[in-house]
Short mmCIF file of N, CA, C and O in Angstrom, two decimals:
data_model
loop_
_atom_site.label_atom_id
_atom_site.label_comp_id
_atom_site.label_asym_id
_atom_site.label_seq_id
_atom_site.Cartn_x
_atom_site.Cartn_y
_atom_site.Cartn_z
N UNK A 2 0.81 -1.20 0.00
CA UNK A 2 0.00 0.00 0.00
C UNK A 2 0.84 1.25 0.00
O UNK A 2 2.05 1.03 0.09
N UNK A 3 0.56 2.20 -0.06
CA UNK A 3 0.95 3.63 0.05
C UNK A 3 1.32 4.07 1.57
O UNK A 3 0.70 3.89 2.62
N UNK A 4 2.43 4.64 1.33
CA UNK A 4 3.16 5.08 2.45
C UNK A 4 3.36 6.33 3.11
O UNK A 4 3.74 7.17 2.30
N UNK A 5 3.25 6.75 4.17
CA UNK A 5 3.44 8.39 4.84
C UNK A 5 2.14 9.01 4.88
O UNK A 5 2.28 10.21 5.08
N UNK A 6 1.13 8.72 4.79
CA UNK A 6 -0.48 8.99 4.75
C UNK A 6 -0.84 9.21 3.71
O UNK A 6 -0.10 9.09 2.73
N UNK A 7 -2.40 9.72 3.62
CA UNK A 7 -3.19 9.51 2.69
C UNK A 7 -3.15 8.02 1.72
O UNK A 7 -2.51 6.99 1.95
N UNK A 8 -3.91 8.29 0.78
CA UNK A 8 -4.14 7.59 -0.39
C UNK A 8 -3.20 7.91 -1.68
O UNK A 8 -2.49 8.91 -1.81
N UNK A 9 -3.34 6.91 -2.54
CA UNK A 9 -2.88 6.98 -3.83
C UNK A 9 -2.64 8.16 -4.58
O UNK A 9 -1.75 8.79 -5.17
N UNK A 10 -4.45 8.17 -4.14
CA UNK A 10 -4.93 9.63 -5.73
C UNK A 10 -3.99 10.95 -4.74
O UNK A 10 -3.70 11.89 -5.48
N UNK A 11 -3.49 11.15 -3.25
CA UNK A 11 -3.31 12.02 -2.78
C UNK A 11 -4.41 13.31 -2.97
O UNK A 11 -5.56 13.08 -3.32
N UNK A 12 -4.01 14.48 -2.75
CA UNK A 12 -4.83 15.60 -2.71
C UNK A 12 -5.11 16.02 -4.14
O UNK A 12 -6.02 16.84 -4.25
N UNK A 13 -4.43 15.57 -5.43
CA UNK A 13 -4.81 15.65 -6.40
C UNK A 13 -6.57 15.43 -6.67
O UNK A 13 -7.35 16.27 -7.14
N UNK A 14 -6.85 14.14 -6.26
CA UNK A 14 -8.54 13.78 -6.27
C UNK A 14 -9.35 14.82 -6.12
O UNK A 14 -10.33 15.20 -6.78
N UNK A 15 -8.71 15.32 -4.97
CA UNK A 15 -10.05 15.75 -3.93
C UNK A 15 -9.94 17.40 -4.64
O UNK A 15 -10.87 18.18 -4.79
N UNK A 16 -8.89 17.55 -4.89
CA UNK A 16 -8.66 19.33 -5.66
C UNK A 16 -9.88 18.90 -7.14
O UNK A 16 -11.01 19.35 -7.36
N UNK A 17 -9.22 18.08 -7.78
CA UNK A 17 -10.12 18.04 -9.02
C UNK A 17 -11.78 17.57 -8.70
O UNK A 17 -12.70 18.28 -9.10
N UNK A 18 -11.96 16.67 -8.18
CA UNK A 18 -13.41 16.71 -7.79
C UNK A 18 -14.04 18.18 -7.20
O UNK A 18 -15.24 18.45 -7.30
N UNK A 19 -13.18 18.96 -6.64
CA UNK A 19 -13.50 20.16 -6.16
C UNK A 19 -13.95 20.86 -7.32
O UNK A 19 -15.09 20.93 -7.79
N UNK A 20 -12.79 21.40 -7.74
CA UNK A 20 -13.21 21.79 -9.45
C UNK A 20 -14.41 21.53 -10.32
O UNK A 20 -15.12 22.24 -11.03
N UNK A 21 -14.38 19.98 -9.92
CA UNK A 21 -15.94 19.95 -11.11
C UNK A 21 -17.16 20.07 -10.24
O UNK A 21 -18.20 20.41 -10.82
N UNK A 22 -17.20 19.85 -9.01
CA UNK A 22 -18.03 20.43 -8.26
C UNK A 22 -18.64 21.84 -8.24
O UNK A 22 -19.76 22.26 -7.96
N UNK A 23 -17.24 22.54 -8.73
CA UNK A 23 -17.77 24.22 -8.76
C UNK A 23 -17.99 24.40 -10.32
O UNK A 23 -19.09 24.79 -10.70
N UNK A 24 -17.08 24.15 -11.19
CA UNK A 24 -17.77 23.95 -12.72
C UNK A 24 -19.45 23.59 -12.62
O UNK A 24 -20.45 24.27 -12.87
N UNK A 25 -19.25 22.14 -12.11
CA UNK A 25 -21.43 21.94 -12.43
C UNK A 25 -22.11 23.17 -11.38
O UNK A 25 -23.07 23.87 -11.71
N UNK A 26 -21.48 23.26 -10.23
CA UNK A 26 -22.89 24.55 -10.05
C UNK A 26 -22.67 25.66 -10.79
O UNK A 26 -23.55 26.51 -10.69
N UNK A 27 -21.46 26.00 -11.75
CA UNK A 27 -21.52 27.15 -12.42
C UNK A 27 -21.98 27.19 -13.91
O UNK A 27 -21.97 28.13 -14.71
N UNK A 28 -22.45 25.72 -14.09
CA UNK A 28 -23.42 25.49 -15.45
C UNK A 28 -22.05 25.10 -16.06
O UNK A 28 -22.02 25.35 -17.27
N UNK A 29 -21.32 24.75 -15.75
CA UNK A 29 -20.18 23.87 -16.71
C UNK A 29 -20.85 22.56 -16.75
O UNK A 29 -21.27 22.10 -15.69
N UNK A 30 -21.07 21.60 -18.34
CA UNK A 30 -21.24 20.53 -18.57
C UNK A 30 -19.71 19.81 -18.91
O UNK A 30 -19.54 18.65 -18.51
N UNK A 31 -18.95 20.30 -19.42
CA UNK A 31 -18.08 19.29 -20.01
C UNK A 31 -16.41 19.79 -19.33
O UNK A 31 -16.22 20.92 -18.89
N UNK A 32 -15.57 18.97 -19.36
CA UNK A 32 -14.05 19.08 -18.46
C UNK A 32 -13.16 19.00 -19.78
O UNK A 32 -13.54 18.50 -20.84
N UNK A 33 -12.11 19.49 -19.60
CA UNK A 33 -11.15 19.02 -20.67
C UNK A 33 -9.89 19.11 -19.85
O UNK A 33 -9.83 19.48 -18.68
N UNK A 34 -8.98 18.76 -20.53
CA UNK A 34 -7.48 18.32 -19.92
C UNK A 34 -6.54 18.03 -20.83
O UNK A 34 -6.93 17.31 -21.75
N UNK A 35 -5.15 18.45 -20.88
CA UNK A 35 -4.15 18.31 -21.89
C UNK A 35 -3.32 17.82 -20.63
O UNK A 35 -3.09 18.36 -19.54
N UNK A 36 -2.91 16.36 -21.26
CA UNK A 36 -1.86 15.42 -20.41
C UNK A 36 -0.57 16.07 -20.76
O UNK A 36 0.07 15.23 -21.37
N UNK A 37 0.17 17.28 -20.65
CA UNK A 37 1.72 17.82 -21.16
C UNK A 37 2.41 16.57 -21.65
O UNK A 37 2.23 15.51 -21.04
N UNK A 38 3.10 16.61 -22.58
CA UNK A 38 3.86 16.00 -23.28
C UNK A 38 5.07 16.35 -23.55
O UNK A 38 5.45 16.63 -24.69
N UNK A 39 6.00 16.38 -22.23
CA UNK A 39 7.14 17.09 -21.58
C UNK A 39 8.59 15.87 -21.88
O UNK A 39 9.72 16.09 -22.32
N UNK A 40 7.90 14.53 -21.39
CA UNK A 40 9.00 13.60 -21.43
C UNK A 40 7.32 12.22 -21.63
O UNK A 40 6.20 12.11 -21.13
N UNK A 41 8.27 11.38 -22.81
CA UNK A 41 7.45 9.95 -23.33
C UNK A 41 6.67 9.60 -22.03
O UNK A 41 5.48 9.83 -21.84
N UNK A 42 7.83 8.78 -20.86
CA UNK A 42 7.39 8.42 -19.79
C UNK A 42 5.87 8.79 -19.32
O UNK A 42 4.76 8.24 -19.29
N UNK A 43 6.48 10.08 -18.95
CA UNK A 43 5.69 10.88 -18.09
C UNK A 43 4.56 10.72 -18.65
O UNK A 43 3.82 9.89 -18.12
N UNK A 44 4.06 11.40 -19.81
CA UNK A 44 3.38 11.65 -20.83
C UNK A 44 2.19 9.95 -21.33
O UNK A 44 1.07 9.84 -21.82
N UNK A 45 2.92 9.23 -20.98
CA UNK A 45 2.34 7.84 -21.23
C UNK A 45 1.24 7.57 -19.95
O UNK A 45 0.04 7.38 -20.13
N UNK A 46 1.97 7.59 -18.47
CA UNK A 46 1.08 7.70 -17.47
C UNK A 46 0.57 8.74 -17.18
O UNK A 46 0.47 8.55 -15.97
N UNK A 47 0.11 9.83 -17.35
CA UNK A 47 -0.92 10.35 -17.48
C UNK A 47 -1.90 10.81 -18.54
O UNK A 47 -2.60 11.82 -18.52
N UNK A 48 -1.83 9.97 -19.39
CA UNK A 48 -2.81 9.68 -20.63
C UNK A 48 -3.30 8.44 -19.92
O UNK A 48 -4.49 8.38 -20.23
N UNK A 49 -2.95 7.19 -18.94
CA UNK A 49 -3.22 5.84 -18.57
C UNK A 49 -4.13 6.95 -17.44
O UNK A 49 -5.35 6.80 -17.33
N UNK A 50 -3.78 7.49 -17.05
CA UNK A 50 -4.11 7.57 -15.49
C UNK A 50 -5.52 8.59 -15.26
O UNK A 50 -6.24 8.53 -14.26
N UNK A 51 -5.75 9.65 -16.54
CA UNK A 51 -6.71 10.30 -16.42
C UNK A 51 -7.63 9.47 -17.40
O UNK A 51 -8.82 9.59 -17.11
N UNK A 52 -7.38 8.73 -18.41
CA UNK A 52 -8.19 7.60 -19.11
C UNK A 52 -8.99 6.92 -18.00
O UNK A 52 -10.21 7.06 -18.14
N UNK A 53 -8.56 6.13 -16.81
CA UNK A 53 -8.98 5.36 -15.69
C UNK A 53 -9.82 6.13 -15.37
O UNK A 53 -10.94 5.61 -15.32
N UNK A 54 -9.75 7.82 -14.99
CA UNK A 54 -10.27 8.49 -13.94
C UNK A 54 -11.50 8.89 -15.18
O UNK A 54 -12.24 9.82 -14.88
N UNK A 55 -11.64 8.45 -16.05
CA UNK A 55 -13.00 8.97 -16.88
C UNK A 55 -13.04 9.81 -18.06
O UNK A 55 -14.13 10.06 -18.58
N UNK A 56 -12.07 10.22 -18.47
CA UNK A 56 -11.52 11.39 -19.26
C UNK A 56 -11.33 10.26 -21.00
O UNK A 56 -10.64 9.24 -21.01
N UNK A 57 -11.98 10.69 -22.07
CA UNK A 57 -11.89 10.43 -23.65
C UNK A 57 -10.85 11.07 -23.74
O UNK A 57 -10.57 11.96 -22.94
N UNK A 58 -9.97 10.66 -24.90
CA UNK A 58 -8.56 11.18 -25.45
C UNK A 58 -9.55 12.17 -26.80
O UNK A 58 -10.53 11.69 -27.36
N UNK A 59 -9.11 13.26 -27.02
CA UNK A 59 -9.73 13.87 -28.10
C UNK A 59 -8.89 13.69 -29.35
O UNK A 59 -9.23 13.22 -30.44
N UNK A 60 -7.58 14.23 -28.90
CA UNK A 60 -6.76 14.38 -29.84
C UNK A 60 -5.19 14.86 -29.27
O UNK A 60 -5.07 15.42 -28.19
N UNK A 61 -4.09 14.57 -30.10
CA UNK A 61 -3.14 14.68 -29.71
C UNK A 61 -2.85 16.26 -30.64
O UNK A 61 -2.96 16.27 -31.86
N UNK A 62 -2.37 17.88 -29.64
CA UNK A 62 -2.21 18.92 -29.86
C UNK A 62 -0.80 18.75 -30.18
O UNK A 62 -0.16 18.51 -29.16
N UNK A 63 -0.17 18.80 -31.13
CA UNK A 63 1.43 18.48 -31.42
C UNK A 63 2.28 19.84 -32.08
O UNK A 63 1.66 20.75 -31.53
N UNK A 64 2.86 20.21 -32.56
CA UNK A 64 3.35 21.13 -32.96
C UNK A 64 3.44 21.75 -34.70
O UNK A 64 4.09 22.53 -35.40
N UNK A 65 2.47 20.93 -34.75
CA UNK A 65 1.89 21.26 -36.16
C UNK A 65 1.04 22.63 -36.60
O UNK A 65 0.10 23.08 -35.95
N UNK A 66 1.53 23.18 -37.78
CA UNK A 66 0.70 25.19 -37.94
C UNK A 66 -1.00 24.67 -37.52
O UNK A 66 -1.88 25.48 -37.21
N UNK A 67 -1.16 23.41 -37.58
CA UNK A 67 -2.92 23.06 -37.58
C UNK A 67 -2.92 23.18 -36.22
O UNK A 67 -3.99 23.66 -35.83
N UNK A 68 -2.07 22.91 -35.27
CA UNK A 68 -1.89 23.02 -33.44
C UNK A 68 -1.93 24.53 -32.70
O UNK A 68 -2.28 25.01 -31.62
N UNK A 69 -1.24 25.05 -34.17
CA UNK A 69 -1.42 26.59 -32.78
C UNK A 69 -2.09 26.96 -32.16
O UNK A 69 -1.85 27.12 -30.97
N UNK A 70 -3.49 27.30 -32.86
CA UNK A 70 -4.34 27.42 -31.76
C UNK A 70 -4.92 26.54 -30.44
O UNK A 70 -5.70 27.00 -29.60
N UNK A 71 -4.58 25.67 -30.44
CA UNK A 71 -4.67 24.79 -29.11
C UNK A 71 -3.58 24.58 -27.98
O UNK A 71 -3.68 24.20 -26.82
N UNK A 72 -2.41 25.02 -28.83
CA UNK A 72 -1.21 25.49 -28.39
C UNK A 72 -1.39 26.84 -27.18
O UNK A 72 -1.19 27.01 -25.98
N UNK A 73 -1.89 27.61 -28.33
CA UNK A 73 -1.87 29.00 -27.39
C UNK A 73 -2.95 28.91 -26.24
O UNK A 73 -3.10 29.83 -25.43
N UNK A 74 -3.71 27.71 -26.21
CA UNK A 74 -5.20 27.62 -25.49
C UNK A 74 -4.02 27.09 -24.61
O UNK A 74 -3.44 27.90 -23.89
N UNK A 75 -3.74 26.12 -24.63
CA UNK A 75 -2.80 24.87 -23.57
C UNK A 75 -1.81 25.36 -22.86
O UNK A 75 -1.62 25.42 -21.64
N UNK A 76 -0.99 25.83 -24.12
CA UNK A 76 0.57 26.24 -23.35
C UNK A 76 1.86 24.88 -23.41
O UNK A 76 2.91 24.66 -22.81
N UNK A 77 1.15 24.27 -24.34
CA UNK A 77 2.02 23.51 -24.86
C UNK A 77 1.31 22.29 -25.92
O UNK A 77 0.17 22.34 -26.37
N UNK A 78 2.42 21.14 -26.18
CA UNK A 78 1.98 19.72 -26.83
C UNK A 78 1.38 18.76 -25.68
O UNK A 78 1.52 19.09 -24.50
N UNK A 79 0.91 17.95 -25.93
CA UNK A 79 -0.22 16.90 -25.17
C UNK A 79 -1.46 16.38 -26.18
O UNK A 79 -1.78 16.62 -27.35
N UNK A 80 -1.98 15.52 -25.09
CA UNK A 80 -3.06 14.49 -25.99
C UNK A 80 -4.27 15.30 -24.99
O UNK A 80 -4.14 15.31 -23.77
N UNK A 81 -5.37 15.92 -25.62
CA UNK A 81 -6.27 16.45 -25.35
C UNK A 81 -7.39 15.64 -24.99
O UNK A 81 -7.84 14.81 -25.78
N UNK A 82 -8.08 15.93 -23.34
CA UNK A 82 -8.94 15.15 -23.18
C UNK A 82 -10.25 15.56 -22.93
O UNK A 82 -10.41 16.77 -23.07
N UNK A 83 -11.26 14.91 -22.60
CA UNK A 83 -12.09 15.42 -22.19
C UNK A 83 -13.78 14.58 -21.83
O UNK A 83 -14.20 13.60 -22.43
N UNK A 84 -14.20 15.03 -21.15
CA UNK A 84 -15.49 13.75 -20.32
C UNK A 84 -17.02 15.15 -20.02
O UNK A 84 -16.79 16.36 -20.01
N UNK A 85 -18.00 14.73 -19.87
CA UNK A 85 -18.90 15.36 -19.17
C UNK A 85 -19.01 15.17 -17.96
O UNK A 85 -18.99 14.07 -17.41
N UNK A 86 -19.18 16.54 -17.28
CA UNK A 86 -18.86 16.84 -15.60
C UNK A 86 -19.38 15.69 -14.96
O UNK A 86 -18.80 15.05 -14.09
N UNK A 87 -20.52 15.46 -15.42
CA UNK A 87 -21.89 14.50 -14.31
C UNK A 87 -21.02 13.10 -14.50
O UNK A 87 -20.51 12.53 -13.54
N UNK A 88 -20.94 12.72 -15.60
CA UNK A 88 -19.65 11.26 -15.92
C UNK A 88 -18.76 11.27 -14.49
O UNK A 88 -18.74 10.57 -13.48
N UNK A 89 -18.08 12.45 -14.96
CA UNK A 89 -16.72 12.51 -13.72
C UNK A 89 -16.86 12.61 -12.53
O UNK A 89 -16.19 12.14 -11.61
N UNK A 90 -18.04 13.47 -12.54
CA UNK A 90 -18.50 13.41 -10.51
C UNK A 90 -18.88 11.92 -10.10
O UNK A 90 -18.65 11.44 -8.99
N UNK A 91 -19.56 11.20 -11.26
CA UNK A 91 -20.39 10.02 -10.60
C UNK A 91 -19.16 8.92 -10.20
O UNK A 91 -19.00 8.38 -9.10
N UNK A 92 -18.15 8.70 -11.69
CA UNK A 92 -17.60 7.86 -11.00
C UNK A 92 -16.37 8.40 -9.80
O UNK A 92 -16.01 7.75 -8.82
N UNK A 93 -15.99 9.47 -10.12
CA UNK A 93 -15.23 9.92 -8.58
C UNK A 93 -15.62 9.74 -7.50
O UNK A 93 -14.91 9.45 -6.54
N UNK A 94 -17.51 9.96 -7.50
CA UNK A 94 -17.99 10.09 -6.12
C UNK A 94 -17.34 8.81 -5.71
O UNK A 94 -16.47 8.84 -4.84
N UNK A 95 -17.74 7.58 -6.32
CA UNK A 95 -18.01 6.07 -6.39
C UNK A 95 -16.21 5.63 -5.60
O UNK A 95 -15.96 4.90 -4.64
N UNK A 96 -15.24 6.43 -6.50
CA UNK A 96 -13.70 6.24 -6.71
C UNK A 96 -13.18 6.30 -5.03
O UNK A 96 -12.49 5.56 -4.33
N UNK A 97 -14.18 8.07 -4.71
CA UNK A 97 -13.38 8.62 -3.73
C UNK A 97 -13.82 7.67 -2.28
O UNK A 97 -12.99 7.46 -1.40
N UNK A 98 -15.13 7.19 -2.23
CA UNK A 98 -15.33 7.27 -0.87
C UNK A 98 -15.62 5.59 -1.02
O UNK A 98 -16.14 4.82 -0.21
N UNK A 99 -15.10 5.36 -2.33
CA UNK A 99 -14.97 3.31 -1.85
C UNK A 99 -13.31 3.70 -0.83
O UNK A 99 -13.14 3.71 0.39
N UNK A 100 -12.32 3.98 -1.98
CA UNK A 100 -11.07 4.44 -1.04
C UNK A 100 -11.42 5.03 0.94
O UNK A 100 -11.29 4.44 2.01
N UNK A 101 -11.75 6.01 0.68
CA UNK A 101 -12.65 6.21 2.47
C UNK A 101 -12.90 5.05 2.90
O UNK A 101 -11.99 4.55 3.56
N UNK A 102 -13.87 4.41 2.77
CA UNK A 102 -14.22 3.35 3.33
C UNK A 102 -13.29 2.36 3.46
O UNK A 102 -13.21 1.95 4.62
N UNK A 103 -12.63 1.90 2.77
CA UNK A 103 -11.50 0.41 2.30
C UNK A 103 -10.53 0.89 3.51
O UNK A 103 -9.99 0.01 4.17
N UNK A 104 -10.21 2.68 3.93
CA UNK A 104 -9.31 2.99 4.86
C UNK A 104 -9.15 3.00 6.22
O UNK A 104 -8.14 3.01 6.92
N UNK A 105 -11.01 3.03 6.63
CA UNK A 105 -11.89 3.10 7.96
C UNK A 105 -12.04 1.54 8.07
O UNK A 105 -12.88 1.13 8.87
N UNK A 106 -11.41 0.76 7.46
CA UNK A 106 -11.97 -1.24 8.03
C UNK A 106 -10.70 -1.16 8.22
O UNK A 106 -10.08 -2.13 8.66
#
């Protein structure tokens, strides 16, 4: 298991569930996300890791004249993602507080 407290997801979870929490009461339906594409590695697990957490791959933003504008949206290259809020709250809710529970037995 995971070591020095908390969980896995760490405070990452609970920040982003926060987020879409305040997105849906602010009439946000849909999330998006660019996994940076800084180093292969890196770049590989978190395309795996926000895939798990609910997130469609849209498209990969690369450095192509057809990219700039998603470029200048992003702030860099990455594989562009994206899910509807209610998707992501439901299975987070489901994600966050099986973890809670599995920690309290």
């Amino acid at each position: 298991g995971y070591k020095n407290g908390g969980n896995v997801f760490g405070v990452g979870l609970l920040l982003g569930y926060l987020c879409l929490l305040h997105g849906q009461e602010n009439g946000c339906t849909e999330a998006e996300f660019l996994a940076i594409d800084d180093e292969e590695y890196q770049h590989k697990r978190l395309v795996r890791y926000y895939r798990n957490s609910g997130f469609k791959v849209i498209k990969y933003v690369g450095e192509g004249v057809g990219d700039i504008p998603d470029r200048l949206v992003w702030g860099g290259c990455g594989t562009l993602m994206r899910q509807e809020v209610d998707v992501l709250l439901d299975k987070w809710t489901k994600s966050l507080f099986q973890r809670i529970d599995d920690e309290e037995e």
